[in-house]
Coordinates of C-alpha atoms in Angstrom, one line a residue:
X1 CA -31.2 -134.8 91.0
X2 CA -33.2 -137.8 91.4
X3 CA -32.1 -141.2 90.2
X4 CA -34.2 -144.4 89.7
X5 CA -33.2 -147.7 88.6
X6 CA -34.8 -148.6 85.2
X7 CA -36.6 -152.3 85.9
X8 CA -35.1 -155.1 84.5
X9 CA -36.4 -158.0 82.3
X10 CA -36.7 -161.1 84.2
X11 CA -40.2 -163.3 85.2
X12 CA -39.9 -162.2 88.7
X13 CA -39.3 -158.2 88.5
X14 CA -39.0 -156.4 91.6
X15 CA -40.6 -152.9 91.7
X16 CA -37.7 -150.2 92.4
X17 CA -39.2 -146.6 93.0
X18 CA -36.5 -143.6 93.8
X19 CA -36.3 -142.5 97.7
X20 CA -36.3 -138.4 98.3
X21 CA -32.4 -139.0 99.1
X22 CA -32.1 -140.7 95.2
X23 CA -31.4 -144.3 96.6
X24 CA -33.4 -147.0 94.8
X25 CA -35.7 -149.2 97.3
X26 CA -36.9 -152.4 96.8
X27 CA -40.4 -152.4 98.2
X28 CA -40.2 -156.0 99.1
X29 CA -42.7 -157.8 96.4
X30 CA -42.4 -158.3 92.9
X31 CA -44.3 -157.7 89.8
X32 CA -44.8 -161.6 87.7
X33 CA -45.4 -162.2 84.7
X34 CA -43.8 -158.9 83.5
X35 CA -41.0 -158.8 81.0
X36 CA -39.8 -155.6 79.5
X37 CA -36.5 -154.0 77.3
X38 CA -33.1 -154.5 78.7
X39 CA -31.4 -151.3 80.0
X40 CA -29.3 -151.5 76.6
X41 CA -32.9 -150.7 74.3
X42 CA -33.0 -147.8 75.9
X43 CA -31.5 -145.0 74.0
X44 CA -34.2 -142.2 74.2
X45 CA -32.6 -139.7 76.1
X46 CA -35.3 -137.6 78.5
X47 CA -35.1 -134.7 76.1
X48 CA -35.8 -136.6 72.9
X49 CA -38.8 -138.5 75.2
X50 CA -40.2 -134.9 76.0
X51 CA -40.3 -133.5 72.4
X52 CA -41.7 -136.9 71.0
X53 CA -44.4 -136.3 73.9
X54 CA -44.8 -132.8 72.4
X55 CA -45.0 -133.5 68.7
X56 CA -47.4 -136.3 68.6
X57 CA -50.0 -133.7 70.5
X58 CA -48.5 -130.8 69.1
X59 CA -51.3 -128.8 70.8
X60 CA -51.6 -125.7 68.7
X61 CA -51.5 -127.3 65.5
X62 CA -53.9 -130.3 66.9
X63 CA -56.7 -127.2 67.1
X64 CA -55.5 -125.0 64.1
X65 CA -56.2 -128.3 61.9
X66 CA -59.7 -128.6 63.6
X67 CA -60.8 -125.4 63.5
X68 CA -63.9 -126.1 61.7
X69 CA -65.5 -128.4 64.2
X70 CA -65.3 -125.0 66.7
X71 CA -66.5 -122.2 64.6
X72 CA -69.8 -123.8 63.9
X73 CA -70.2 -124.7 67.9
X74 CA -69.5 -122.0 70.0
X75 CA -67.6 -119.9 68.0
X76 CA -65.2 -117.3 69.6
X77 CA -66.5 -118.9 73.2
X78 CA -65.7 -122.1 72.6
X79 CA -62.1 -121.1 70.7
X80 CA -61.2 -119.1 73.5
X81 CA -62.8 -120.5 77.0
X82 CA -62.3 -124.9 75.7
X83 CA -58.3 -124.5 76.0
X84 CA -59.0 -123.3 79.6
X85 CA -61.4 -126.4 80.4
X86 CA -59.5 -128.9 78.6
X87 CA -56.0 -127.6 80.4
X88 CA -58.1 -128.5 83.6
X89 CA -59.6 -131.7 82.7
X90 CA -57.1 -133.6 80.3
X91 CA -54.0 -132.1 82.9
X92 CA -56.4 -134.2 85.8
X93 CA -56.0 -137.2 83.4
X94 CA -52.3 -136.4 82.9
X95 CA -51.5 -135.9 86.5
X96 CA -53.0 -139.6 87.1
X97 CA -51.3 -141.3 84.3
X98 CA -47.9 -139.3 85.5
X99 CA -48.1 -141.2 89.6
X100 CA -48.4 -144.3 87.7
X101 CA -45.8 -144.0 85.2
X102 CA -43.7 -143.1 88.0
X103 CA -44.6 -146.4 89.4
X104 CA -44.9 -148.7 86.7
X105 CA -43.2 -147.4 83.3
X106 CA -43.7 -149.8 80.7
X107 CA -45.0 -150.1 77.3
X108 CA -48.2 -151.2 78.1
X109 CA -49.0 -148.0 80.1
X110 CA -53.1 -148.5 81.3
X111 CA -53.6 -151.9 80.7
X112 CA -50.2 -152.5 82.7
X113 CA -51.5 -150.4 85.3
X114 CA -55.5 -152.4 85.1
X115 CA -54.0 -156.0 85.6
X116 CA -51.9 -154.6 88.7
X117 CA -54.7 -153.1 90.2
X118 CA -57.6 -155.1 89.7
X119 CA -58.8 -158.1 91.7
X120 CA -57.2 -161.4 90.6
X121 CA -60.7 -162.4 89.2
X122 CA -60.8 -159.4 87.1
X123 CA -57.4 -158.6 86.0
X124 CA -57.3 -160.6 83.3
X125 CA -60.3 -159.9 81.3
X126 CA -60.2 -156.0 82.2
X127 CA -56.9 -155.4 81.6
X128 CA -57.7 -156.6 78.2
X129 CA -60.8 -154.8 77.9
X130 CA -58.5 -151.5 78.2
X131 CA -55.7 -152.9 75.9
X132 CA -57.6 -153.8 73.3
X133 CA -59.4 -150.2 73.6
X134 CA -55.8 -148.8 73.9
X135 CA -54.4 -150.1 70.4
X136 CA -57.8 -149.2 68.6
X137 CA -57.4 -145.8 70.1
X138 CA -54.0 -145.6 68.8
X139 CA -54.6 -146.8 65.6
X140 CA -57.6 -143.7 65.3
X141 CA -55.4 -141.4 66.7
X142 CA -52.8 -142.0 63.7
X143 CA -55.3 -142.0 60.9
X144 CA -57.0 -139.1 62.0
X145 CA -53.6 -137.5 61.8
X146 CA -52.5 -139.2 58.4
X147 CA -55.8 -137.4 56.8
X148 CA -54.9 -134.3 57.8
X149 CA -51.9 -134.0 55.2
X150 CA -53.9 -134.8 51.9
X151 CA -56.4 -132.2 53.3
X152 CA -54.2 -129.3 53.5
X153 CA -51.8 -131.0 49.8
X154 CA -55.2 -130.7 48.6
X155 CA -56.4 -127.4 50.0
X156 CA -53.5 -125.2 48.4
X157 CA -53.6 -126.9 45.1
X158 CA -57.7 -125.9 45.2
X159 CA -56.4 -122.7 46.0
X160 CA -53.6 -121.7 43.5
X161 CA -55.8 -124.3 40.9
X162 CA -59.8 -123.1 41.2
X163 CA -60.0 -125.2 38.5
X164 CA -59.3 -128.3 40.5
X165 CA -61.7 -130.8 41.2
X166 CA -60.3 -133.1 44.0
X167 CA -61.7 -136.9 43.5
X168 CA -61.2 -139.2 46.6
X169 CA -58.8 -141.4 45.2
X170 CA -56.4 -138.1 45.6
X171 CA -56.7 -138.4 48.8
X172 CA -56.8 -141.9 49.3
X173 CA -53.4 -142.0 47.5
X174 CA -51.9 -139.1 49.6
X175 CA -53.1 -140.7 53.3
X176 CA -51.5 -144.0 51.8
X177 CA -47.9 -142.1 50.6
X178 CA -47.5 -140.3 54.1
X179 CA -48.5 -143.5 55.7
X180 CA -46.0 -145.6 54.1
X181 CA -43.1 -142.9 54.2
X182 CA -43.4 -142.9 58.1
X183 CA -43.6 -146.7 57.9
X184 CA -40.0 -146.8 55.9
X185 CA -38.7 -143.5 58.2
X186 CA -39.9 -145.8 61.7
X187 CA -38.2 -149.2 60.0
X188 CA -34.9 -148.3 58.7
X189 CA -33.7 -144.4 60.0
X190 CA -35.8 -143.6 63.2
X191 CA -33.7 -145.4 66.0
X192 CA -30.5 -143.8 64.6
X193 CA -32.2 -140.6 64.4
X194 CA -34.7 -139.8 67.6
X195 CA -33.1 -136.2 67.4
X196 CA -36.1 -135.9 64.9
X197 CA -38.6 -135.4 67.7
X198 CA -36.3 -132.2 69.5
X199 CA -36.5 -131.4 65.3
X200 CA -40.0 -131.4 65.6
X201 CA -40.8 -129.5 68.8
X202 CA -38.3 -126.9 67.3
X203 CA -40.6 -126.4 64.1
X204 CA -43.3 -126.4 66.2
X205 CA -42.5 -123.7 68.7
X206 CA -40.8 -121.7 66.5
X207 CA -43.5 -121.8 63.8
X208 CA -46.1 -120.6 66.9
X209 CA -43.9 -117.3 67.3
X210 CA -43.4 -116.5 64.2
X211 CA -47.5 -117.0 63.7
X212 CA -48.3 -114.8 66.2
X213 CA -46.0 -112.3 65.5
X214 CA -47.0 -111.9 62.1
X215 CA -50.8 -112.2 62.7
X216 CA -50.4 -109.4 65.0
X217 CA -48.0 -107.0 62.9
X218 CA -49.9 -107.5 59.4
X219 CA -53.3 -107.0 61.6
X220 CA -52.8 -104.3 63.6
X221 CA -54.8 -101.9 64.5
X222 CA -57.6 -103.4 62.7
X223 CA -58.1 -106.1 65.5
X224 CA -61.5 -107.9 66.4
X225 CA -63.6 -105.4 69.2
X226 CA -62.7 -107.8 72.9
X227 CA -66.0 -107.7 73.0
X228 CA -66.8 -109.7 70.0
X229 CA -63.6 -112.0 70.9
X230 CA -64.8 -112.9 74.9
X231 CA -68.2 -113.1 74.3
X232 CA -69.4 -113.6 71.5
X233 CA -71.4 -117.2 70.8
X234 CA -71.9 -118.9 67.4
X235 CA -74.1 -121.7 66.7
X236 CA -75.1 -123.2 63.7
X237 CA -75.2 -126.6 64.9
X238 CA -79.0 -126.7 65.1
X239 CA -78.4 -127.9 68.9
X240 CA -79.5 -125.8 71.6
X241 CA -76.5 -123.5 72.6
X242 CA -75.5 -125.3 75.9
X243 CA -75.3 -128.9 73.9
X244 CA -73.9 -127.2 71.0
X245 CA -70.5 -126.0 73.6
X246 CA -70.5 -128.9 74.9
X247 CA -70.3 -130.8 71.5
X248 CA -67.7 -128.3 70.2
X249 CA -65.3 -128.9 72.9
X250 CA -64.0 -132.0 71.2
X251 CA -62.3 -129.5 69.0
X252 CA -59.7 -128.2 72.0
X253 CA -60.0 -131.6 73.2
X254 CA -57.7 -132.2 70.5
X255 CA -54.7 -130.3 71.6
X256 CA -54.1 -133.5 73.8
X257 CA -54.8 -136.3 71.8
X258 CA -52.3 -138.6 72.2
X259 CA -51.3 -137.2 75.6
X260 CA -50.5 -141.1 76.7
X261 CA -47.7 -141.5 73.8
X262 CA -44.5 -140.9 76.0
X263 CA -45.9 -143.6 78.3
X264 CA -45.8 -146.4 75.7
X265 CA -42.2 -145.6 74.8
X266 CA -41.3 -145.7 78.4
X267 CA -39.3 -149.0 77.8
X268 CA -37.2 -147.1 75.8
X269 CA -35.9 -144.0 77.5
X270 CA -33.7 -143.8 80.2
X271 CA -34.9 -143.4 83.9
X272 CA -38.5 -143.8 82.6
X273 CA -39.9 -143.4 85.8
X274 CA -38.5 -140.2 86.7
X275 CA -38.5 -138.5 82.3
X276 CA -42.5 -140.0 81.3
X277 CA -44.0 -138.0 83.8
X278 CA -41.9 -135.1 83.3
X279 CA -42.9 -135.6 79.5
X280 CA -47.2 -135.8 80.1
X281 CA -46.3 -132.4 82.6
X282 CA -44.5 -130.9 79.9
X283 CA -46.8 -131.5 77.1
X284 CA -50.0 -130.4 79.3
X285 CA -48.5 -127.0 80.2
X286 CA -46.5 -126.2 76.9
X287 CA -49.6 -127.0 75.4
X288 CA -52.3 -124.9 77.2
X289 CA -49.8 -122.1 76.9
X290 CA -49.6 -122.1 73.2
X291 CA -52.9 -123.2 72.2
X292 CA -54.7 -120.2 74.5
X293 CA -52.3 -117.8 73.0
X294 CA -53.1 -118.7 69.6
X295 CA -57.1 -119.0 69.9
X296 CA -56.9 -115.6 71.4
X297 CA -54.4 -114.3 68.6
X298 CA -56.2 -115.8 65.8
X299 CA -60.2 -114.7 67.2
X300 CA -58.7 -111.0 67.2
X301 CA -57.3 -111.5 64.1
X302 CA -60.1 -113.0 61.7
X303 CA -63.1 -110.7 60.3
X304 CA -64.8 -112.8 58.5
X305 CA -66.2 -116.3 60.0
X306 CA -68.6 -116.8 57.3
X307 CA -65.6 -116.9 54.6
X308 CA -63.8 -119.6 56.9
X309 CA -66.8 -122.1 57.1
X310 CA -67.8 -121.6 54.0
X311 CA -64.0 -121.9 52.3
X312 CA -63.4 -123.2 48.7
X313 CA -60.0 -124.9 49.9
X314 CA -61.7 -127.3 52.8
X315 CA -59.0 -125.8 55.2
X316 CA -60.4 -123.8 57.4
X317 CA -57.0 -122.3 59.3
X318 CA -55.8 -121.7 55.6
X319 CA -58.4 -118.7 55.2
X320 CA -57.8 -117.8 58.8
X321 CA -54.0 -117.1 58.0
X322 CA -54.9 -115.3 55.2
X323 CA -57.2 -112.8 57.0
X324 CA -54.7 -112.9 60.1
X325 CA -51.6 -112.4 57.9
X326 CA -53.4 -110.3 54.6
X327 CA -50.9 -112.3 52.5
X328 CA -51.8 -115.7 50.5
X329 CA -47.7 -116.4 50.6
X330 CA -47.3 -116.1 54.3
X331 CA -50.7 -117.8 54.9
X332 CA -49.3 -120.9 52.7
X333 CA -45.7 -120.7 54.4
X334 CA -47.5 -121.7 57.5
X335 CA -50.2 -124.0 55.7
X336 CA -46.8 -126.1 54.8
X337 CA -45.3 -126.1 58.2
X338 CA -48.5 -126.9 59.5
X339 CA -47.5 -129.5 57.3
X340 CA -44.1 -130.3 57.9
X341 CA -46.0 -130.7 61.7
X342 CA -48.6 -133.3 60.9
X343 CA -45.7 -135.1 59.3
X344 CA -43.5 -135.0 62.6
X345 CA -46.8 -136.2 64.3
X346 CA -47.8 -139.0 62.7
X347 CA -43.8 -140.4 62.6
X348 CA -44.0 -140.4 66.3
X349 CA -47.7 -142.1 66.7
X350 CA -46.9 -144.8 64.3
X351 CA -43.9 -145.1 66.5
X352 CA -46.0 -145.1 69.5
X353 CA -49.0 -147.1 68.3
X354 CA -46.3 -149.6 66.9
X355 CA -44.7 -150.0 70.5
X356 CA -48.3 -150.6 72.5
X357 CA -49.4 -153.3 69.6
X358 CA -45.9 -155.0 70.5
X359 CA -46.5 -155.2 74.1
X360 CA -50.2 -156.2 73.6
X361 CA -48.3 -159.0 71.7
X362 CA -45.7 -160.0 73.9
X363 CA -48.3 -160.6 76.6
X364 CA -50.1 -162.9 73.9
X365 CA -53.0 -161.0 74.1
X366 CA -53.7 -160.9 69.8
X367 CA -53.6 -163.4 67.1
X368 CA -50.4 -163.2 65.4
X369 CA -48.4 -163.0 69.1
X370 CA -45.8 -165.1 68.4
X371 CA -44.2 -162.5 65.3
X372 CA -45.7 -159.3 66.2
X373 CA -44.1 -159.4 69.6
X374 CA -40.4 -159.7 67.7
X375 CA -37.7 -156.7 67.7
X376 CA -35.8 -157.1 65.0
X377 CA -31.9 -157.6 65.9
X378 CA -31.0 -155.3 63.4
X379 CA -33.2 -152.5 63.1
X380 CA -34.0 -152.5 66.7
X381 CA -37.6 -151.7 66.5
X382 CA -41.0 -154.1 66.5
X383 CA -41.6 -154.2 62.0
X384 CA -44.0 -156.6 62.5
X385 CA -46.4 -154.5 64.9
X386 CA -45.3 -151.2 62.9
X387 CA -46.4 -153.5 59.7
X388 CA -49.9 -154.9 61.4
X389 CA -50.3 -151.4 62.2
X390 CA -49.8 -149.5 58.6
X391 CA -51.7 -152.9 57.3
X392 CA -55.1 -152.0 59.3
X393 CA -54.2 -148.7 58.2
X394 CA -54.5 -149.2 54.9
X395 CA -57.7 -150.8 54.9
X396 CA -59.3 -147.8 57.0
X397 CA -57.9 -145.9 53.9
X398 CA -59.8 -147.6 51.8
X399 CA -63.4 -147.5 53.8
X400 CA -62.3 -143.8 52.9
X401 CA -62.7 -144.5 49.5
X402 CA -66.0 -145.8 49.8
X403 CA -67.5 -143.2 52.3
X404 CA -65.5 -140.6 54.3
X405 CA -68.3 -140.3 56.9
X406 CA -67.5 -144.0 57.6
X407 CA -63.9 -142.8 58.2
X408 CA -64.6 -140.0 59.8
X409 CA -66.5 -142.2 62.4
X410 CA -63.4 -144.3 63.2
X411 CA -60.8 -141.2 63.8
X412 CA -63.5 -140.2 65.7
X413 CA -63.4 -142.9 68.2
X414 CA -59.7 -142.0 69.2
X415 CA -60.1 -139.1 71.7
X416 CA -63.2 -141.4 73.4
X417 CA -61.1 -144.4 73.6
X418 CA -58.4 -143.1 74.8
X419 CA -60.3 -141.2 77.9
X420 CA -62.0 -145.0 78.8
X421 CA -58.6 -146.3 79.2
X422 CA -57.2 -143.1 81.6
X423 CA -60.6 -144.0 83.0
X424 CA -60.3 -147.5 84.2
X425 CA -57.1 -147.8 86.0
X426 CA -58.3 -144.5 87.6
X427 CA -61.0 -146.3 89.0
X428 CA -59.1 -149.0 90.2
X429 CA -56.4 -146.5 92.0
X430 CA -59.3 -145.1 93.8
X431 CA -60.8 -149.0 94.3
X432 CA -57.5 -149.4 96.0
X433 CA -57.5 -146.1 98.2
X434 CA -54.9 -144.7 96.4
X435 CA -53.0 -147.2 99.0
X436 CA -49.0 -146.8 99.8
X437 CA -49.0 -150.4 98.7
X438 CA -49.7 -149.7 95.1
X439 CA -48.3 -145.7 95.1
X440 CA -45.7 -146.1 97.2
X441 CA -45.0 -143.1 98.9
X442 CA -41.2 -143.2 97.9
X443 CA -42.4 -142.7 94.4
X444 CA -41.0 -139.6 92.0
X445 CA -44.1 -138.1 90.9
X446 CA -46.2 -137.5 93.7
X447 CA -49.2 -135.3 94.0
X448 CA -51.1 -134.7 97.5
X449 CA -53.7 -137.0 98.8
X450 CA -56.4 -134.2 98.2
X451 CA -55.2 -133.2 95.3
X452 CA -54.5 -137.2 93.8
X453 CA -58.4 -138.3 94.6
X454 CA -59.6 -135.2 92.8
X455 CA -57.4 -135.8 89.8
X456 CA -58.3 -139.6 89.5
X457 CA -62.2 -138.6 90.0
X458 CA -62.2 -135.7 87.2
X459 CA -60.7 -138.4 85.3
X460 CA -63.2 -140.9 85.2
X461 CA -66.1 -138.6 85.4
X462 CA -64.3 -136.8 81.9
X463 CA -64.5 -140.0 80.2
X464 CA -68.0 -141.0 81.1
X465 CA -68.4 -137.0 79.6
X466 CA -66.7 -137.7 76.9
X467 CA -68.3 -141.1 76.1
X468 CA -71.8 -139.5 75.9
X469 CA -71.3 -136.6 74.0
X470 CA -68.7 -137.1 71.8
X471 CA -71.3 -140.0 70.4
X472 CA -73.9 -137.0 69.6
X473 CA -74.4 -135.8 65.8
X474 CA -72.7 -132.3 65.0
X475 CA -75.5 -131.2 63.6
X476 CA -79.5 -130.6 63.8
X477 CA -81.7 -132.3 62.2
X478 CA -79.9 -135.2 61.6
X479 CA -79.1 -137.2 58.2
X480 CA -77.0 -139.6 57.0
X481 CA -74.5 -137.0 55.9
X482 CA -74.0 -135.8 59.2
X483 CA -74.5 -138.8 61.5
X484 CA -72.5 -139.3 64.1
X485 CA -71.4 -143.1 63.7
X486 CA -68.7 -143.1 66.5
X487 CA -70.7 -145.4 68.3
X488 CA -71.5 -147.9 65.9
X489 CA -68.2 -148.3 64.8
X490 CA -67.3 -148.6 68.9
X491 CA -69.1 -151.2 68.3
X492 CA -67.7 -152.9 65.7
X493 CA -64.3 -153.0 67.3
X494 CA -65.8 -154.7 70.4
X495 CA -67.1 -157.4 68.3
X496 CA -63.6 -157.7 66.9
X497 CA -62.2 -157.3 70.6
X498 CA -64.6 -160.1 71.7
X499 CA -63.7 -162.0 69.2
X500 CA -60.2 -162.5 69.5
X501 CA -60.8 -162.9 73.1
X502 CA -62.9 -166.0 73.1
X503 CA -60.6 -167.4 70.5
X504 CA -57.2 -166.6 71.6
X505 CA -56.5 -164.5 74.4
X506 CA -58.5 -166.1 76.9
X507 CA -56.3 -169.0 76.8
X508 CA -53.4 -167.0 76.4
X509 CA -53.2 -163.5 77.6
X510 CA -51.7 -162.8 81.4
X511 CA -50.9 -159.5 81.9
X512 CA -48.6 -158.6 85.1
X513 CA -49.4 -158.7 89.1
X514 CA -47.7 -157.7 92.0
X515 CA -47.0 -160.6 93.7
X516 CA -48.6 -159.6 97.0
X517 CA -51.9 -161.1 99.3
X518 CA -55.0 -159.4 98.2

């Protein structure tokens, strides 16, 4: 069993990695300008690190709640093959972000990693660049989740209630409630209760058996002909077929969003460097594993796509279950511990989001440094960056209010963000020739020098991927309706990123360096 020394908080810290015989070596320079958590904060166990990993991506439920977006693009093809891809491309991205969490775990994760690797001249305003693109990300990534439970509240009450006509202040109301319960749950009960996150992963694998199992009993033998389910290409996105898979692959793209969130809890588990890469391996693989399984289980077992675009409830996986199950209870059991899920995610992603806005702070990178970088003595967590945090999240609740496609175009940036910032320090690694002097060769995680360049170059060219067409509309022609806006409102945060840069962090933001001759 390996062992490393967890770093220690101090203005000089010297890099420890773990030797194969599980002695600590010092590797002779330092990392300045870094402080992080005393070995006391940190009371995740490596367990409890791994399940938080799991249920903030929670890959099988991340694609059962977009369904929709696959259906119309691609169909069965892109439902059944995009898992595949997206095991291969986002476990590239993983396996890069896991050799340098084994080197450098800390809260800051890629923007860490960008000021250590960059030249002195550009550390500073690149490692910004990516932090500030990092928190944005995160605060997408947790309203895109927060939406999700009003949808399906919404969808059953449609359901057992035709009669209903939903107005958007229902579901402005219901984003706000979940958002403020998991604001409350992270303040007051979540550091004496991390066993919530092994409660999650529980619910979340045991839900997937019982899924398949019953999908396949209630269906059986009236399953989909494997013809229909392996080849079988739907488009009604207006695009040309090839643009229209490539568009639709943001739907599997979302069994790993959030794949970074063990990383920015790093300063909080115990032997960080050796549990957060076990965490991003454990979350890839668990995650390909499920999600394949159940697009395969869920393509045999629907026979009528029509009735699941065109559903009453807005939930498409609700009409899904009901096809795949023939029962309305059974297909609502699992509609409310898809539920249950989205509720465990977005406690963990506030969690997460909350701990990467507190180290942008504590490096004095935002306005507002000075109380957002607090832990509070008491509770033993960062309120004021979980506050900031459900604060901006409350006012992109209410641009919901005045149009959801507005909304829609800032969850929408998360997955793009958060591919630019596994992009940049990637680059840098390879700007570095993946050099002992920054990997050291003593490290935990280590993959093969073949193997390492490929990972770090499928990386960057994924982002650059997703950058372009993850920016395209989702349908043909184009309107205002369905306008993609991701890119517009990319640009917005950069303003707001610029901003604060020429007025405060470019005086006062220094992220760390290892103190070495360039």
């Amino acid at each position: 069993m390996h062992e490393s020394k967890d770093i220690k908080s101090s203005s000089d810290l010297e890099r420890h990695t773990t030797t194969q015989a599980g002695q600590t070596q010092d590797l002779s320079h330092s990392l300045v300008g870094l402080n992080v958590l005393s070995p006391t904060a940190r009371d995740m166990s490596g367990l409890e690190t791994i399940s938080a990993g799991w249920v903030m991506c929670n890959s099988w439920a991340g694609i059962a709640a977009t369904f929709a977006l696959a259906i119309a693009q691609g169909g069965p093809v892109t439902l059944i093959y995009g898992p595949i891809i997206m095991f291969v491309l986002v476990g590239a991205c993983a396996l890069t972000l896991a050799e340098l969490a084994s080197v450098y775990p800390t809260a800051g994760g890629q923007y860490h990693w960008t000021s250590i690797l960059a030249p002195e001249g550009w550390s500073r305003g690149l490692s910004y660049c990516c932090g500030a693109t990092n928190v944005f990300a995160w605060i997408a990534i947790c309203a895109g989740i927060a939406i999700i439970v009003p949808q399906q509240i919404i969808g059953m009450a449609i359901f057992y209630n035709p009669s209903y006509v939903p107005e958007t202040w229902h579901a402005f109301l219901l984003y706000q409630a979940a958002n403020l319960l998991v604001l409350v749950y992270n303040i007051y009960l979540l550091k004496r209760s991390m066993w919530i996150h092994d409660v999650g992963l529980v619910v979340s694998i045991t839900s997937f058996v019982a899924l398949v199992i019953t999908s396949l009993a209630r269906t059986s033998p009236n399953f989909q002909p494997t013809e229909l389910v392996w080849t079988t290409f739907l488009n009604d996105s207006g695009w040309v077929d090839s643009i229209a898979f490539l568009t639709g692959l943001v739907n599997p793209n979302y069994m790993y969003a959030g794949i970074d969130g063990a990383i920015h809890l790093a300063e909080e588990c115990k032997n960080a460097a050796v549990v957060v890469p076990r965490a991003l391996m454990s979350t890839i693989g668990i995650g390909f594993v499920t999600s394949f399984v159940f697009a395969i289980v869920m393509v045999y077992c629907t026979n009528d796509f029509e009735a699941v675009v065109t559903t009453p409830t807005g939930v498409p996986i609700y009409e899904i279950w009901r096809q795949a199950t023939r029962s309305d209870a059974a297909a609502t059991a699992f509609l409310v511990l898809l539920l249950m899920m989205a509720m465990f995610a977005l406690n963990g992603t506030h969690q997460t989001a909350s701990r990467l806005t507190w180290s942008f702070a504590r490096d004095n990178a935002m306005f507002g440094s000075r109380w957002l970088n607090k832990i509070s003595p008491t509770q033993e967590v960062p309120i004021a960056a979980l506050s900031f945090n459900f604060a901006v999240m409350f006012v992109i609740g209410c641009i919901y209010l005045g149009s959801s496609s507005a909304f829609n175009a800032f969850i929408g940036t998360g997955l793009i963000l958060q591919h630019v910032t596994y992009a940049i320090p990637a680059v840098l690694l390879m700007y570095r020739g993946r050099s002992s002097v920054w990997l050291p060769q003593t490290r935990y995680f280590k993959l093969p020098s073949a193997l390492g360049w490929t990972a770090n170059v499928v990386t960057v060219g994924f982002a650059i991927f997703v950058l372009v067409f993850y920016c395209f509309p989702v349908a043909m022609p184009v309107a205002g309706s369905n306008m993609n806006y991701a890119s517009a409102v990319i640009g917005v945060m950069a303003l707001f990123g610029a901003l604060n840069w020429f007025f405060h962090a470019r005086r006062h933001y220094h992220g760390p360096r290892l103190d070495i001759a360039e």
